[in-house]
Amino acid sequence: MRRSIFLGLFQLALLSLLALAPVAASADNSIESVRVWPSPDKTRVVFDLKSAPDYSYFTLYGSDPLRLVIDFNNTGLDTALDNLGNDSLLLDLIRTSTPKSTGSTRIVIELNEKSEPQIFPLPANESYPNRLVVDLPGKSVERSGPAKSISELNDRKVTIAIDAGHGGEDPGSVGPTGSYEKTVVLKIARALASLINADPGMQAYLIRSGDYYVDLNERPQKAWQAKADFFVSIHADAFRTPQPRGGSVWVLSKRRADSEVGRWLEGTERKSELLGGAESIIKDTGHEPFLAQTLLDMSMDSSIAGAYAAARHIIGEMSAVTKMHKREPQAASFAVLKSPDKPSLLVETGFISNPTEERLLNSNAHQQKLARAVYKGIRQYFVNNPLDNTYLAKHSNSEYTVKSGDSLSVIAERYGTTVSAIKRENDLRSSVLRIGQKLKIPSR
Ligand SMILES: [Zn+2]
Protein backbone atom coordinates (compact mmCIF):
# COMPACT_ATOMS: atom_id res chain seq x y z
CA MET A 1 0.00 0.00 0.00
CA ARG A 2 2.61 2.36 1.17
CA ARG A 3 4.78 1.35 -1.72
CA SER A 4 2.16 2.00 -4.35
CA ILE A 5 1.53 5.51 -3.03
CA PHE A 6 5.22 6.21 -3.39
CA LEU A 7 5.29 4.83 -6.87
CA GLY A 8 2.24 6.85 -7.76
CA LEU A 9 3.84 10.03 -6.47
CA PHE A 10 7.00 9.24 -8.35
CA GLN A 11 5.14 8.74 -11.60
CA LEU A 12 3.26 11.95 -11.04
CA ALA A 13 6.48 13.84 -10.40
CA LEU A 14 8.06 12.35 -13.49
CA LEU A 15 5.06 13.28 -15.62
CA SER A 16 5.06 16.86 -14.40
CA LEU A 17 8.79 17.13 -15.01
CA LEU A 18 8.35 15.91 -18.55
CA ALA A 19 5.51 18.33 -19.09
CA LEU A 20 7.58 21.27 -17.86
CA ALA A 21 10.83 20.41 -19.62
CA PRO A 22 11.40 22.36 -22.83
CA VAL A 23 11.65 20.25 -25.94
CA ALA A 24 15.15 21.37 -26.91
CA ALA A 25 16.87 22.96 -23.96
CA SER A 26 19.81 25.15 -24.90
CA ALA A 27 21.74 27.45 -22.60
CA ASP A 28 21.80 31.15 -23.50
CA ASN A 29 24.60 32.03 -21.15
CA SER A 30 27.85 30.28 -20.27
CA ILE A 31 30.50 30.27 -17.55
CA GLU A 32 33.76 30.96 -19.38
CA SER A 33 36.25 30.86 -16.53
CA VAL A 34 36.52 30.74 -12.75
CA ARG A 35 39.16 32.40 -10.55
CA VAL A 36 39.84 32.01 -6.83
CA TRP A 37 41.52 34.76 -4.75
CA PRO A 38 42.19 33.77 -1.14
CA SER A 39 43.09 36.57 1.32
CA PRO A 40 43.64 36.68 5.11
CA ASP A 41 39.96 37.33 5.84
CA LYS A 42 38.01 35.95 2.91
CA THR A 43 38.10 33.89 -0.24
CA ARG A 44 36.72 35.50 -3.37
CA VAL A 45 35.49 33.28 -6.21
CA VAL A 46 34.84 35.00 -9.54
CA PHE A 47 32.81 33.49 -12.37
CA ASP A 48 33.26 35.08 -15.83
CA LEU A 49 30.09 34.83 -17.89
CA LYS A 50 29.12 35.51 -21.49
CA SER A 51 26.22 37.68 -20.32
CA ALA A 52 24.72 38.91 -17.05
CA PRO A 53 24.12 35.99 -14.66
CA ASP A 54 20.65 34.67 -13.77
CA TYR A 55 21.37 32.82 -10.55
CA SER A 56 20.14 31.66 -7.17
CA TYR A 57 21.93 30.01 -4.28
CA PHE A 58 21.49 28.24 -0.98
CA THR A 59 23.76 26.79 1.69
CA LEU A 60 23.83 23.25 3.09
CA TYR A 61 25.46 23.82 6.46
CA GLY A 62 23.63 21.07 8.35
CA SER A 63 25.47 18.25 6.62
CA ASP A 64 28.99 17.18 5.87
CA PRO A 65 30.68 18.50 3.78
CA LEU A 66 29.51 22.10 4.25
CA ARG A 67 28.29 23.30 0.87
CA LEU A 68 27.32 26.49 -0.95
CA VAL A 69 25.20 25.65 -3.98
CA ILE A 70 24.82 28.16 -6.84
CA ASP A 71 22.38 27.54 -9.68
CA PHE A 72 23.14 29.40 -12.90
CA ASN A 73 19.88 29.28 -14.83
CA ASN A 74 20.01 28.73 -18.57
CA THR A 75 23.80 28.61 -18.42
CA GLY A 76 26.37 26.14 -19.71
CA LEU A 77 29.83 25.49 -18.33
CA ASP A 78 32.71 26.18 -20.75
CA THR A 79 35.66 25.73 -18.44
CA ALA A 80 37.25 23.05 -16.30
CA LEU A 81 36.99 23.26 -12.52
CA ASP A 82 40.11 21.22 -11.74
CA ASN A 83 42.43 22.32 -8.95
CA LEU A 84 40.47 25.47 -8.13
CA GLY A 85 40.68 26.74 -4.58
CA ASN A 86 43.65 24.63 -3.54
CA ASP A 87 45.37 27.70 -2.10
CA SER A 88 42.51 28.67 0.19
CA LEU A 89 42.25 27.35 3.74
CA LEU A 90 38.49 27.97 3.64
CA LEU A 91 37.58 26.36 0.37
CA ASP A 92 37.93 22.67 -0.24
CA LEU A 93 36.57 22.01 -3.70
CA ILE A 94 34.55 23.54 -6.51
CA ARG A 95 32.53 21.02 -8.54
CA THR A 96 29.34 20.63 -10.51
CA SER A 97 26.26 18.69 -9.50
CA THR A 98 23.03 17.64 -11.20
CA PRO A 99 21.38 20.87 -12.38
CA LYS A 100 17.81 21.62 -11.36
CA SER A 101 16.77 21.99 -14.99
CA THR A 102 18.15 21.09 -18.38
CA GLY A 103 20.49 23.72 -19.77
CA SER A 104 21.40 25.04 -16.34
CA THR A 105 24.57 24.60 -14.31
CA ARG A 106 24.74 23.80 -10.62
CA ILE A 107 28.04 24.71 -8.95
CA VAL A 108 28.83 23.28 -5.52
CA ILE A 109 31.50 24.93 -3.38
CA GLU A 110 32.61 22.66 -0.54
CA LEU A 111 33.87 24.55 2.50
CA ASN A 112 35.99 23.66 5.49
CA GLU A 113 33.98 25.96 7.74
CA LYS A 114 30.70 27.87 7.66
CA SER A 115 30.81 31.21 5.88
CA GLU A 116 27.93 33.59 5.12
CA PRO A 117 28.44 34.26 1.40
CA GLN A 118 28.06 37.70 -0.19
CA ILE A 119 27.19 37.21 -3.82
CA PHE A 120 26.86 39.99 -6.36
CA PRO A 121 27.12 40.46 -10.14
CA LEU A 122 29.50 42.92 -11.80
CA PRO A 123 28.88 44.31 -15.28
CA ALA A 124 31.31 43.82 -18.16
CA ASN A 125 34.06 46.42 -18.60
CA GLU A 126 37.06 46.84 -20.87
CA SER A 127 39.06 44.18 -18.97
CA TYR A 128 36.50 41.61 -17.92
CA PRO A 129 33.20 40.17 -19.16
CA ASN A 130 30.11 39.97 -16.93
CA ARG A 131 31.03 38.46 -13.58
CA LEU A 132 29.43 36.88 -10.57
CA VAL A 133 31.50 37.51 -7.44
CA VAL A 134 31.19 35.19 -4.45
CA ASP A 135 32.83 36.48 -1.27
CA LEU A 136 33.24 33.90 1.48
CA PRO A 137 34.35 35.55 4.74
CA GLY A 138 36.77 33.50 6.84
CA LYS A 139 40.49 33.07 7.27
CA SER A 140 41.72 31.83 3.92
CA VAL A 141 45.50 32.31 3.99
CA GLU A 142 48.05 32.98 6.68
CA ARG A 143 49.19 36.61 6.65
CA SER A 144 52.55 36.60 4.98
CA GLY A 145 55.43 38.97 4.63
CA PRO A 146 57.27 41.22 7.04
CA ALA A 147 54.27 43.01 8.55
CA LYS A 148 52.67 42.08 11.84
CA SER A 149 49.15 40.89 12.53
CA ILE A 150 46.93 43.12 14.68
CA SER A 151 47.51 41.06 17.83
CA GLU A 152 51.30 41.47 17.51
CA LEU A 153 51.20 45.26 17.45
CA ASN A 154 52.78 47.15 20.34
CA ASP A 155 51.12 50.35 21.53
CA ARG A 156 54.39 52.08 22.40
CA LYS A 157 55.42 52.07 18.78
CA VAL A 158 54.10 54.28 16.03
CA THR A 159 52.00 52.07 13.74
CA ILE A 160 52.21 52.66 10.01
CA ALA A 161 49.46 51.12 7.87
CA ILE A 162 50.92 50.35 4.44
CA ASP A 163 48.46 49.93 1.62
CA ALA A 164 49.77 48.32 -1.55
CA GLY A 165 47.35 49.50 -4.23
CA HIS A 166 45.12 47.23 -6.35
CA GLY A 167 45.56 43.42 -6.18
CA GLY A 168 43.73 40.29 -7.28
CA GLU A 169 41.21 41.04 -10.03
CA ASP A 170 42.56 44.57 -10.34
CA PRO A 171 46.12 44.64 -11.80
CA GLY A 172 46.32 48.45 -11.58
CA SER A 173 48.28 50.08 -14.37
CA VAL A 174 50.07 47.87 -16.85
CA GLY A 175 53.52 48.82 -18.17
CA PRO A 176 54.58 48.67 -21.84
CA THR A 177 56.21 45.25 -21.34
CA GLY A 178 53.29 43.96 -19.29
CA SER A 179 54.39 44.59 -15.68
CA TYR A 180 51.52 44.94 -13.27
CA GLU A 181 51.34 47.84 -10.84
CA LYS A 182 49.79 45.51 -8.20
CA THR A 183 52.96 43.34 -8.21
CA VAL A 184 55.51 46.17 -8.10
CA VAL A 185 53.75 48.10 -5.34
CA LEU A 186 53.39 45.00 -3.14
CA LYS A 187 57.17 44.51 -3.35
CA ILE A 188 57.81 48.15 -2.39
CA ALA A 189 55.23 47.88 0.42
CA ARG A 190 56.95 44.78 1.82
CA ALA A 191 60.37 46.46 1.66
CA LEU A 192 58.91 49.48 3.47
CA ALA A 193 57.37 47.21 6.14
CA SER A 194 60.77 45.54 6.74
CA LEU A 195 62.49 48.90 7.23
CA ILE A 196 59.76 50.12 9.58
CA ASN A 197 59.83 46.94 11.66
CA ALA A 198 63.60 47.22 12.02
CA ASP A 199 63.12 50.64 13.65
CA PRO A 200 62.77 50.42 17.44
CA GLY A 201 60.09 53.11 17.44
CA MET A 202 57.91 51.94 14.58
CA GLN A 203 55.93 48.97 13.35
CA ALA A 204 54.15 48.16 10.10
CA TYR A 205 50.72 46.82 9.32
CA LEU A 206 50.16 45.67 5.72
CA ILE A 207 46.60 46.31 4.54
CA ARG A 208 47.15 43.81 1.71
CA SER A 209 49.79 41.11 2.17
CA GLY A 210 49.23 39.05 -0.98
CA ASP A 211 47.65 39.08 -4.43
CA TYR A 212 43.99 39.79 -3.65
CA TYR A 213 41.73 42.81 -3.88
CA VAL A 214 40.62 44.85 -0.86
CA ASP A 215 37.69 47.24 -1.36
CA LEU A 216 38.75 50.88 -1.23
CA ASN A 217 36.52 51.75 1.73
CA GLU A 218 37.78 48.70 3.58
CA ARG A 219 41.40 49.86 3.37
CA PRO A 220 41.09 52.82 5.79
CA GLN A 221 38.84 50.64 7.98
CA LYS A 222 41.57 48.02 8.27
CA ALA A 223 44.05 50.76 9.25
CA TRP A 224 41.59 51.91 11.91
CA GLN A 225 41.23 48.36 13.28
CA ALA A 226 45.03 48.15 13.55
CA LYS A 227 44.94 51.50 15.45
CA ALA A 228 47.39 52.84 12.89
CA ASP A 229 48.84 56.31 13.45
CA PHE A 230 49.60 56.87 9.80
CA PHE A 231 48.34 55.55 6.46
CA VAL A 232 50.43 55.35 3.30
CA SER A 233 49.13 53.93 0.03
CA ILE A 234 51.74 52.83 -2.52
CA HIS A 235 51.00 53.11 -6.24
CA ALA A 236 52.70 53.46 -9.62
CA ASP A 237 51.23 55.97 -12.04
CA ALA A 238 50.18 55.54 -15.61
CA PHE A 239 49.13 58.01 -18.21
CA ARG A 240 47.70 57.71 -21.69
CA THR A 241 51.03 58.75 -23.21
CA PRO A 242 54.43 57.18 -22.41
CA GLN A 243 56.32 60.48 -21.80
CA PRO A 244 55.39 61.47 -18.22
CA ARG A 245 57.70 60.09 -15.57
CA GLY A 246 58.68 60.68 -11.95
CA GLY A 247 57.18 60.22 -8.51
CA SER A 248 54.60 62.31 -6.67
CA VAL A 249 52.90 62.35 -3.28
CA TRP A 250 49.17 62.92 -2.88
CA VAL A 251 47.04 64.05 0.03
CA LEU A 252 43.26 64.22 0.35
CA SER A 253 41.43 67.16 -1.12
CA LYS A 254 37.82 67.73 -0.15
CA ARG A 255 37.29 69.00 -3.68
CA ARG A 256 37.94 67.30 -6.99
CA ALA A 257 41.51 67.47 -8.24
CA ASP A 258 42.39 70.52 -10.31
CA SER A 259 45.17 68.97 -12.42
CA GLU A 260 44.76 66.68 -15.39
CA VAL A 261 46.84 63.91 -13.81
CA GLY A 262 44.84 64.28 -10.58
CA ARG A 263 41.52 63.87 -12.36
CA TRP A 264 42.96 60.93 -14.30
CA LEU A 265 43.99 59.27 -11.01
CA GLU A 266 40.58 59.86 -9.43
CA GLY A 267 39.11 58.14 -12.47
CA THR A 268 41.46 55.16 -12.16
CA GLU A 269 40.54 54.77 -8.50
CA ARG A 270 36.89 54.36 -9.48
CA LYS A 271 37.92 51.98 -12.27
CA SER A 272 39.84 49.99 -9.68
CA GLU A 273 36.62 49.32 -7.78
CA LEU A 274 34.89 48.12 -10.93
CA LEU A 275 37.81 45.84 -11.79
CA GLY A 276 38.51 44.65 -8.29
CA GLY A 277 34.89 43.97 -7.58
CA ALA A 278 33.54 46.22 -4.86
CA GLU A 279 30.09 45.32 -3.70
CA SER A 280 29.52 48.84 -2.36
CA ILE A 281 29.87 50.64 -5.66
CA ILE A 282 27.47 48.26 -7.33
CA LYS A 283 24.82 48.51 -4.63
CA ASP A 284 25.62 52.21 -4.33
CA THR A 285 25.16 52.13 -0.59
CA GLY A 286 27.33 54.08 1.81
CA HIS A 287 30.07 54.52 -0.74
CA GLU A 288 31.73 57.22 1.35
CA PRO A 289 31.00 56.40 4.99
CA PHE A 290 34.23 57.98 6.21
CA LEU A 291 33.67 61.19 4.30
CA ALA A 292 30.10 61.66 5.57
CA GLN A 293 31.34 61.42 9.13
CA THR A 294 34.35 63.49 8.31
CA LEU A 295 32.90 66.64 6.86
CA LEU A 296 31.64 67.53 10.33
CA ASP A 297 34.87 66.47 11.92
CA MET A 298 37.49 69.12 12.44
CA SER A 299 40.13 66.46 13.05
CA MET A 300 40.15 65.88 9.31
CA ASP A 301 41.77 69.27 8.84
CA SER A 302 44.61 68.46 11.20
CA SER A 303 45.05 65.04 9.58
CA ILE A 304 45.35 66.72 6.20
CA ALA A 305 47.83 69.23 7.61
CA GLY A 306 49.86 66.31 9.02
CA ALA A 307 49.72 64.57 5.66
CA TYR A 308 51.07 67.69 3.94
CA ALA A 309 53.96 67.89 6.39
CA ALA A 310 54.80 64.21 5.98
CA ALA A 311 54.42 64.48 2.19
CA ARG A 312 57.07 67.23 2.12
CA HIS A 313 59.51 65.03 4.05
CA ILE A 314 58.85 62.09 1.71
CA ILE A 315 59.25 64.26 -1.40
CA GLY A 316 62.58 65.51 -0.02
CA GLU A 317 63.82 61.95 0.44
CA MET A 318 62.41 60.63 -2.86
CA SER A 319 64.09 63.47 -4.80
CA ALA A 320 67.45 62.01 -3.79
CA VAL A 321 66.69 58.59 -5.31
CA THR A 322 64.31 59.16 -8.21
CA LYS A 323 63.04 61.78 -10.61
CA MET A 324 60.02 63.65 -9.27
CA HIS A 325 57.03 64.49 -11.45
CA LYS A 326 55.87 67.04 -8.84
CA ARG A 327 57.94 68.62 -6.07
CA GLU A 328 54.95 69.83 -4.07
CA PRO A 329 52.30 67.58 -2.47
CA GLN A 330 49.35 67.12 -4.81
CA ALA A 331 45.71 66.98 -3.71
CA ALA A 332 42.91 64.79 -5.02
CA SER A 333 39.76 63.17 -3.72
CA PHE A 334 40.79 59.56 -3.11
CA ALA A 335 38.57 57.17 -1.14
CA VAL A 336 41.57 55.43 0.45
CA LEU A 337 42.74 58.70 2.04
CA LYS A 338 39.49 59.41 3.88
CA SER A 339 40.52 58.41 7.40
CA PRO A 340 39.51 61.33 9.62
CA ASP A 341 41.86 60.45 12.46
CA LYS A 342 45.34 60.06 10.98
CA PRO A 343 47.59 61.59 8.33
CA SER A 344 47.00 59.64 5.13
CA LEU A 345 48.86 59.96 1.89
CA LEU A 346 49.38 58.23 -1.39
CA VAL A 347 52.81 57.80 -2.96
CA GLU A 348 53.02 57.42 -6.72
CA THR A 349 56.43 55.79 -7.01
CA GLY A 350 56.84 56.53 -10.72
CA PHE A 351 55.10 56.09 -14.07
CA ILE A 352 54.89 52.42 -14.99
CA SER A 353 53.65 53.61 -18.41
CA ASN A 354 57.10 55.14 -19.07
CA PRO A 355 59.49 52.45 -20.42
CA THR A 356 62.49 53.66 -18.37
CA GLU A 357 60.53 53.82 -15.15
CA GLU A 358 58.85 50.47 -15.78
CA ARG A 359 62.36 48.95 -15.87
CA LEU A 360 63.37 50.82 -12.68
CA LEU A 361 60.19 49.89 -10.82
CA ASN A 362 60.90 46.22 -11.54
CA SER A 363 64.42 46.44 -10.14
CA ASN A 364 64.89 45.28 -6.59
CA ALA A 365 67.53 47.94 -5.92
CA HIS A 366 65.21 50.74 -7.00
CA GLN A 367 62.30 49.27 -5.00
CA GLN A 368 64.53 49.30 -1.90
CA LYS A 369 65.60 52.91 -2.53
CA LEU A 370 62.00 54.05 -2.87
CA ALA A 371 60.97 52.15 0.28
CA ARG A 372 63.85 53.71 2.24
CA ALA A 373 62.93 57.20 1.06
CA VAL A 374 59.31 56.75 2.19
CA TYR A 375 60.45 55.27 5.51
CA LYS A 376 62.84 58.15 6.19
CA GLY A 377 60.20 60.73 5.31
CA ILE A 378 57.61 59.17 7.64
CA ARG A 379 60.16 58.86 10.40
CA GLN A 380 61.12 62.52 10.13
CA TYR A 381 57.47 63.45 10.40
CA PHE A 382 57.07 61.51 13.69
CA VAL A 383 60.35 62.88 15.05
CA ASN A 384 59.06 66.41 14.41
CA ASN A 385 55.52 65.61 15.53
CA PRO A 386 55.98 63.00 18.27
CA LEU A 387 52.94 61.14 19.60
CA ASP A 388 52.59 61.06 23.40
CA ASN A 389 53.91 57.99 25.19
CA THR A 390 55.53 56.44 22.14
CA TYR A 391 59.11 55.28 21.90
CA LEU A 392 59.88 57.94 19.31
CA ALA A 393 58.60 60.73 21.57
CA LYS A 394 60.93 59.56 24.35
CA HIS A 395 63.98 58.88 22.25
CA SER A 396 64.02 60.84 19.06
CA ASN A 397 64.84 64.28 20.39
CA SER A 398 66.98 63.20 23.27
CA GLU A 399 69.64 60.62 23.83
CA TYR A 400 70.82 57.54 22.06
CA THR A 401 73.02 54.90 23.67
CA VAL A 402 75.53 53.39 21.27
CA LYS A 403 75.19 49.64 20.80
CA SER A 404 77.48 47.05 19.29
CA GLY A 405 77.61 47.39 15.52
CA ASP A 406 76.46 51.04 15.43
CA SER A 407 78.19 53.63 13.34
CA LEU A 408 77.47 57.35 13.02
CA SER A 409 76.10 56.88 9.53
CA VAL A 410 73.70 54.11 10.64
CA ILE A 411 72.47 56.23 13.56
CA ALA A 412 72.15 59.31 11.37
CA GLU A 413 70.12 57.42 8.82
CA ARG A 414 67.88 55.87 11.47
CA TYR A 415 67.02 59.27 12.91
CA GLY A 416 66.73 61.05 9.60
CA THR A 417 69.67 63.30 10.30
CA THR A 418 73.27 63.55 9.10
CA VAL A 419 76.63 62.44 10.46
CA SER A 420 77.86 66.03 10.59
CA ALA A 421 74.75 67.18 12.49
CA ILE A 422 75.31 64.50 15.16
CA LYS A 423 78.99 65.40 15.39
CA ARG A 424 78.12 69.07 15.74
CA GLU A 425 75.49 68.41 18.42
CA ASN A 426 77.88 66.26 20.45
CA ASP A 427 81.15 68.12 19.77
CA LEU A 428 82.65 64.95 18.32
CA ARG A 429 85.95 65.31 16.49
CA SER A 430 86.24 61.69 15.44
CA SER A 431 83.68 59.25 14.05
CA VAL A 432 84.81 56.44 16.35
CA LEU A 433 82.07 55.40 18.79
CA ARG A 434 82.27 53.25 21.89
CA ILE A 435 79.52 50.97 23.14
CA GLY A 436 77.47 52.65 25.88
CA GLN A 437 78.38 56.15 24.72
CA LYS A 438 75.44 58.61 24.97
CA LEU A 439 74.71 60.73 21.91
CA LYS A 440 72.33 63.66 21.69
CA ILE A 441 70.29 63.28 18.52
CA PRO A 442 69.61 66.63 16.86
CA SER A 443 65.99 67.33 16.01
CA ARG A 444 65.26 68.38 12.48
ZN1 LIG B 1 47.37 52.72 -8.62
Short mmCIF file of N, CA and C and ligand atoms in Angstrom, two decimals, residues 165-166 172-173 181 235-236 268 348, ligand 1:
data_model
loop_
_atom_site.label_atom_id
_atom_site.label_comp_id
_atom_site.label_asym_id
_atom_site.label_seq_id
_atom_site.Cartn_x
_atom_site.Cartn_y
_atom_site.Cartn_z
N GLY A 165 48.54 49.29 -3.40
CA GLY A 165 47.35 49.50 -4.23
C GLY A 165 46.96 48.27 -5.05
N HIS A 166 45.66 48.24 -5.42
CA HIS A 166 45.12 47.23 -6.35
C HIS A 166 45.25 45.81 -5.79
N GLY A 172 45.82 47.08 -11.57
CA GLY A 172 46.32 48.45 -11.58
C GLY A 172 46.81 48.79 -12.98
N SER A 173 47.76 49.71 -13.06
CA SER A 173 48.28 50.08 -14.37
C SER A 173 49.17 48.96 -14.90
N GLU A 181 51.17 46.95 -11.99
CA GLU A 181 51.34 47.84 -10.84
C GLU A 181 51.12 47.08 -9.52
N HIS A 235 51.48 53.32 -4.87
CA HIS A 235 51.00 53.11 -6.24
C HIS A 235 52.11 53.38 -7.25
N ALA A 236 51.85 53.04 -8.50
CA ALA A 236 52.70 53.46 -9.62
C ALA A 236 51.75 54.05 -10.66
N THR A 268 40.94 56.53 -12.24
CA THR A 268 41.46 55.16 -12.16
C THR A 268 41.10 54.54 -10.83
N GLU A 348 52.87 57.96 -5.36
CA GLU A 348 53.02 57.42 -6.72
C GLU A 348 54.53 57.28 -6.93
ZN ZN B 1 47.37 52.72 -8.62
#
